[in-house]
């Protein structure tokens, strides 16, 4: 079954939505973003999150000591890196599942996968959170879907097509389940339904 991550969780209301709809992952953004949360706010949110939903911290070129402090204090299970993090940097985070985001804009950009040696790659467009999808034909038959989180411009309208084309481990959505910049219960419900009906 394709896993689902709802990213950019920033309100207690968002937590209520997720607890009711039960995606596999909830994403908390600690990098500069309109969805950014700090450690204390994230703690209050996570404190109310259902224990079956795994907690993902999203970081961009952050000091590894800060990442580890946040991860330990919040009990994060997955660390998602969106910057220029190297394999040497990644190696500092033993015991955590790692998702390395790659910005896909050409055939060549897929080859970045060869620089790393760990479990999951999150394939995104060149501007995370923009609501734009990348050209899925660039990676079709060039990647092993078991190790891919598909992101970038996903909505309930196109997520089924993305899954059927790339057979990813999971899908990651943020702006595609929002209305006026806030998470929308009906959109999250429809997105999850489309994924799980496949």
Tab-separated table of C-alpha atoms in Angstrom:
chain	number	residue	atom	x	y	z
A	1	UNK	CA	0.000	0.000	0.000
A	2	UNK	CA	1.297	3.444	-0.916
A	3	UNK	CA	2.212	5.422	2.215
A	4	UNK	CA	0.906	8.969	2.694
A	5	UNK	CA	2.661	11.942	4.275
A	6	UNK	CA	0.826	15.182	4.982
A	7	UNK	CA	3.476	17.867	5.347
A	8	UNK	CA	3.543	21.382	6.756
A	9	UNK	CA	1.533	20.648	9.891
A	10	UNK	CA	1.353	23.839	11.939
A	11	UNK	CA	-1.972	23.992	13.839
A	12	UNK	CA	-3.736	21.930	16.472
A	13	UNK	CA	-6.616	21.752	14.001
A	14	UNK	CA	-4.270	20.057	11.512
A	15	UNK	CA	-3.448	17.468	14.180
A	16	UNK	CA	-7.163	16.799	14.697
A	17	UNK	CA	-7.543	16.262	10.953
A	18	UNK	CA	-4.664	13.780	10.845
A	19	UNK	CA	-5.789	11.888	13.923
A	20	UNK	CA	-9.156	11.368	12.253
A	21	UNK	CA	-7.882	10.534	8.756
A	22	UNK	CA	-4.757	8.561	9.744
A	23	UNK	CA	-2.062	9.121	7.108
A	24	UNK	CA	1.122	7.169	7.804
A	25	UNK	CA	3.325	10.275	8.249
A	26	UNK	CA	3.015	13.875	9.482
A	27	UNK	CA	5.640	16.396	8.388
A	28	UNK	CA	6.873	19.311	10.505
A	29	UNK	CA	8.962	21.954	8.728
A	30	UNK	CA	11.880	23.395	10.709
A	31	UNK	CA	13.338	25.302	7.743
A	32	UNK	CA	12.408	28.781	6.572
A	33	UNK	CA	8.926	28.467	5.118
A	34	UNK	CA	5.436	29.834	5.570
A	35	UNK	CA	4.744	26.481	7.257
A	36	UNK	CA	7.776	26.655	9.558
A	37	UNK	CA	7.377	25.625	13.211
A	38	UNK	CA	9.869	25.904	16.065
A	39	UNK	CA	10.718	23.114	18.477
A	40	UNK	CA	8.358	24.253	21.247
A	41	UNK	CA	5.365	24.675	18.958
A	42	UNK	CA	6.100	21.335	17.283
A	43	UNK	CA	6.283	19.689	20.715
A	44	UNK	CA	2.779	20.898	21.557
A	45	UNK	CA	1.471	19.640	18.222
A	46	UNK	CA	3.196	16.259	18.417
A	47	UNK	CA	2.019	15.787	21.992
A	48	UNK	CA	-1.525	15.456	20.600
A	49	UNK	CA	-0.664	13.415	17.501
A	50	UNK	CA	-1.864	9.807	17.360
A	51	UNK	CA	1.034	7.462	18.117
A	52	UNK	CA	0.444	5.423	14.938
A	53	UNK	CA	1.366	8.425	12.769
A	54	UNK	CA	5.121	8.708	12.250
A	55	UNK	CA	6.755	12.087	12.797
A	56	UNK	CA	8.946	13.579	10.054
A	57	UNK	CA	11.197	16.608	10.571
A	58	UNK	CA	12.009	18.658	7.472
A	59	UNK	CA	15.359	20.494	7.454
A	60	UNK	CA	17.468	22.475	4.981
A	61	UNK	CA	21.254	22.592	5.533
A	62	UNK	CA	20.753	22.835	9.295
A	63	UNK	CA	23.565	22.436	11.820
A	64	UNK	CA	23.538	18.676	12.592
A	65	UNK	CA	23.673	19.306	16.339
A	66	UNK	CA	20.462	21.323	16.090
A	67	UNK	CA	18.818	18.610	13.984
A	68	UNK	CA	19.754	15.981	16.568
A	69	UNK	CA	18.518	18.120	19.467
A	70	UNK	CA	15.144	18.653	17.769
A	71	UNK	CA	14.878	15.022	16.691
A	72	UNK	CA	15.606	13.658	20.158
A	73	UNK	CA	13.400	16.080	22.059
A	74	UNK	CA	10.420	15.515	19.738
A	75	UNK	CA	10.880	11.798	19.141
A	76	UNK	CA	11.104	12.197	15.385
A	77	UNK	CA	11.317	8.940	13.441
A	78	UNK	CA	12.205	10.339	10.009
A	79	UNK	CA	14.571	13.157	9.010
A	80	UNK	CA	13.927	14.751	5.629
A	81	UNK	CA	16.725	16.877	4.146
A	82	UNK	CA	16.086	19.401	1.387
A	83	UNK	CA	19.422	21.177	1.066
A	84	UNK	CA	22.923	20.314	-0.095
A	85	UNK	CA	23.488	17.696	2.600
A	86	UNK	CA	26.272	15.243	1.745
A	87	UNK	CA	26.593	11.566	2.612
A	88	UNK	CA	29.086	12.564	5.325
A	89	UNK	CA	26.442	14.858	6.827
A	90	UNK	CA	23.771	12.135	6.602
A	91	UNK	CA	26.013	9.668	8.427
A	92	UNK	CA	25.685	11.731	11.619
A	93	UNK	CA	22.085	10.595	12.085
A	94	UNK	CA	22.328	6.941	13.051
A	95	UNK	CA	19.065	5.336	14.086
A	96	UNK	CA	16.830	7.633	12.044
A	97	UNK	CA	15.140	6.889	8.748
A	98	UNK	CA	16.473	9.394	6.219
A	99	UNK	CA	14.663	10.887	3.222
A	100	UNK	CA	16.886	12.975	0.949
A	101	UNK	CA	14.998	15.367	-1.283
A	102	UNK	CA	16.150	15.730	-4.874
A	103	UNK	CA	14.992	18.562	-7.094
A	104	UNK	CA	14.072	17.023	-10.439
A	105	UNK	CA	14.370	19.239	-13.512
A	106	UNK	CA	16.349	17.112	-15.962
A	107	UNK	CA	17.502	13.568	-16.672
A	108	UNK	CA	20.855	14.515	-15.134
A	109	UNK	CA	19.253	15.440	-11.818
A	110	UNK	CA	18.212	11.813	-11.323
A	111	UNK	CA	21.884	10.805	-11.218
A	112	UNK	CA	22.186	12.614	-7.842
A	113	UNK	CA	20.791	9.414	-6.329
A	114	UNK	CA	24.145	7.741	-7.007
A	115	UNK	CA	25.879	10.108	-4.551
A	116	UNK	CA	24.032	8.685	-1.586
A	117	UNK	CA	23.663	5.401	0.230
A	118	UNK	CA	20.474	5.205	2.262
A	119	UNK	CA	16.837	4.315	2.227
A	120	UNK	CA	14.492	6.850	0.664
A	121	UNK	CA	14.629	9.690	-1.833
A	122	UNK	CA	11.937	12.333	-2.005
A	123	UNK	CA	11.524	13.510	-5.585
A	124	UNK	CA	10.312	17.102	-5.765
A	125	UNK	CA	10.240	19.995	-8.177
A	126	UNK	CA	12.820	22.778	-8.034
A	127	UNK	CA	10.654	24.908	-5.703
A	128	UNK	CA	9.359	22.928	-2.718
A	129	UNK	CA	5.880	23.904	-1.576
A	130	UNK	CA	5.069	25.679	-4.846
A	131	UNK	CA	2.262	23.320	-5.799
A	132	UNK	CA	3.960	22.551	-9.122
A	133	UNK	CA	4.704	18.997	-10.200
A	134	UNK	CA	7.843	17.972	-12.077
A	135	UNK	CA	7.858	16.025	-15.346
A	136	UNK	CA	7.326	12.436	-14.203
A	137	UNK	CA	8.601	11.189	-17.569
A	138	UNK	CA	12.091	12.275	-16.459
A	139	UNK	CA	12.207	9.501	-13.874
A	140	UNK	CA	9.905	6.915	-15.414
A	141	UNK	CA	11.768	3.560	-15.477
A	142	UNK	CA	14.918	5.280	-14.180
A	143	UNK	CA	14.267	4.781	-10.475
A	144	UNK	CA	13.250	1.970	-8.154
A	145	UNK	CA	9.881	3.045	-6.778
A	146	UNK	CA	10.379	1.144	-3.530
A	147	UNK	CA	12.797	3.854	-2.420
A	148	UNK	CA	10.873	6.895	-3.664
A	149	UNK	CA	8.599	9.384	-1.951
A	150	UNK	CA	6.803	11.276	-4.705
A	151	UNK	CA	6.204	14.972	-3.982
A	152	UNK	CA	5.724	18.245	-5.816
A	153	UNK	CA	2.333	19.473	-6.971
A	154	UNK	CA	0.329	16.441	-5.908
A	155	UNK	CA	-3.430	16.781	-5.505
A	156	UNK	CA	-6.325	14.354	-5.318
A	157	UNK	CA	-6.720	14.872	-9.078
A	158	UNK	CA	-3.246	13.719	-10.119
A	159	UNK	CA	-1.945	11.515	-7.295
A	160	UNK	CA	-3.447	8.365	-8.788
A	161	UNK	CA	-1.670	9.000	-12.080
A	162	UNK	CA	1.630	9.549	-10.267
A	163	UNK	CA	1.294	6.314	-8.312
A	164	UNK	CA	0.376	4.256	-11.367
A	165	UNK	CA	3.291	5.698	-13.355
A	166	UNK	CA	6.074	5.545	-10.754
A	167	UNK	CA	4.835	3.029	-8.154
A	168	UNK	CA	6.445	4.992	-5.284
A	169	UNK	CA	6.849	3.845	-1.697
A	170	UNK	CA	4.818	6.885	-0.690
A	171	UNK	CA	3.413	10.271	-1.630
A	172	UNK	CA	4.019	13.604	0.094
A	173	UNK	CA	1.542	16.483	-0.094
A	174	UNK	CA	1.324	19.924	1.469
A	175	UNK	CA	-0.147	22.767	-0.597
A	176	UNK	CA	-2.272	20.292	-2.585
A	177	UNK	CA	-4.478	19.738	0.469
A	178	UNK	CA	-4.742	23.397	1.473
A	179	UNK	CA	-7.241	26.190	0.958
A	180	UNK	CA	-5.949	29.751	1.335
A	181	UNK	CA	-2.689	28.443	2.827
A	182	UNK	CA	-4.271	26.230	5.503
A	183	UNK	CA	-4.859	22.501	5.650
A	184	UNK	CA	-8.352	21.585	4.453
A	185	UNK	CA	-10.023	18.545	6.023
A	186	UNK	CA	-12.093	17.706	2.949
A	187	UNK	CA	-9.055	17.916	0.651
A	188	UNK	CA	-6.935	15.712	2.921
A	189	UNK	CA	-9.775	13.182	3.126
A	190	UNK	CA	-10.203	13.103	-0.653
A	191	UNK	CA	-6.448	12.828	-1.241
A	192	UNK	CA	-6.140	9.875	1.144
A	193	UNK	CA	-9.194	8.208	-0.383
A	194	UNK	CA	-7.750	8.483	-3.899
A	195	UNK	CA	-4.477	6.886	-2.788
A	196	UNK	CA	-6.072	4.068	-0.818
A	197	UNK	CA	-8.680	3.251	-3.456
A	198	UNK	CA	-5.951	2.272	-5.946
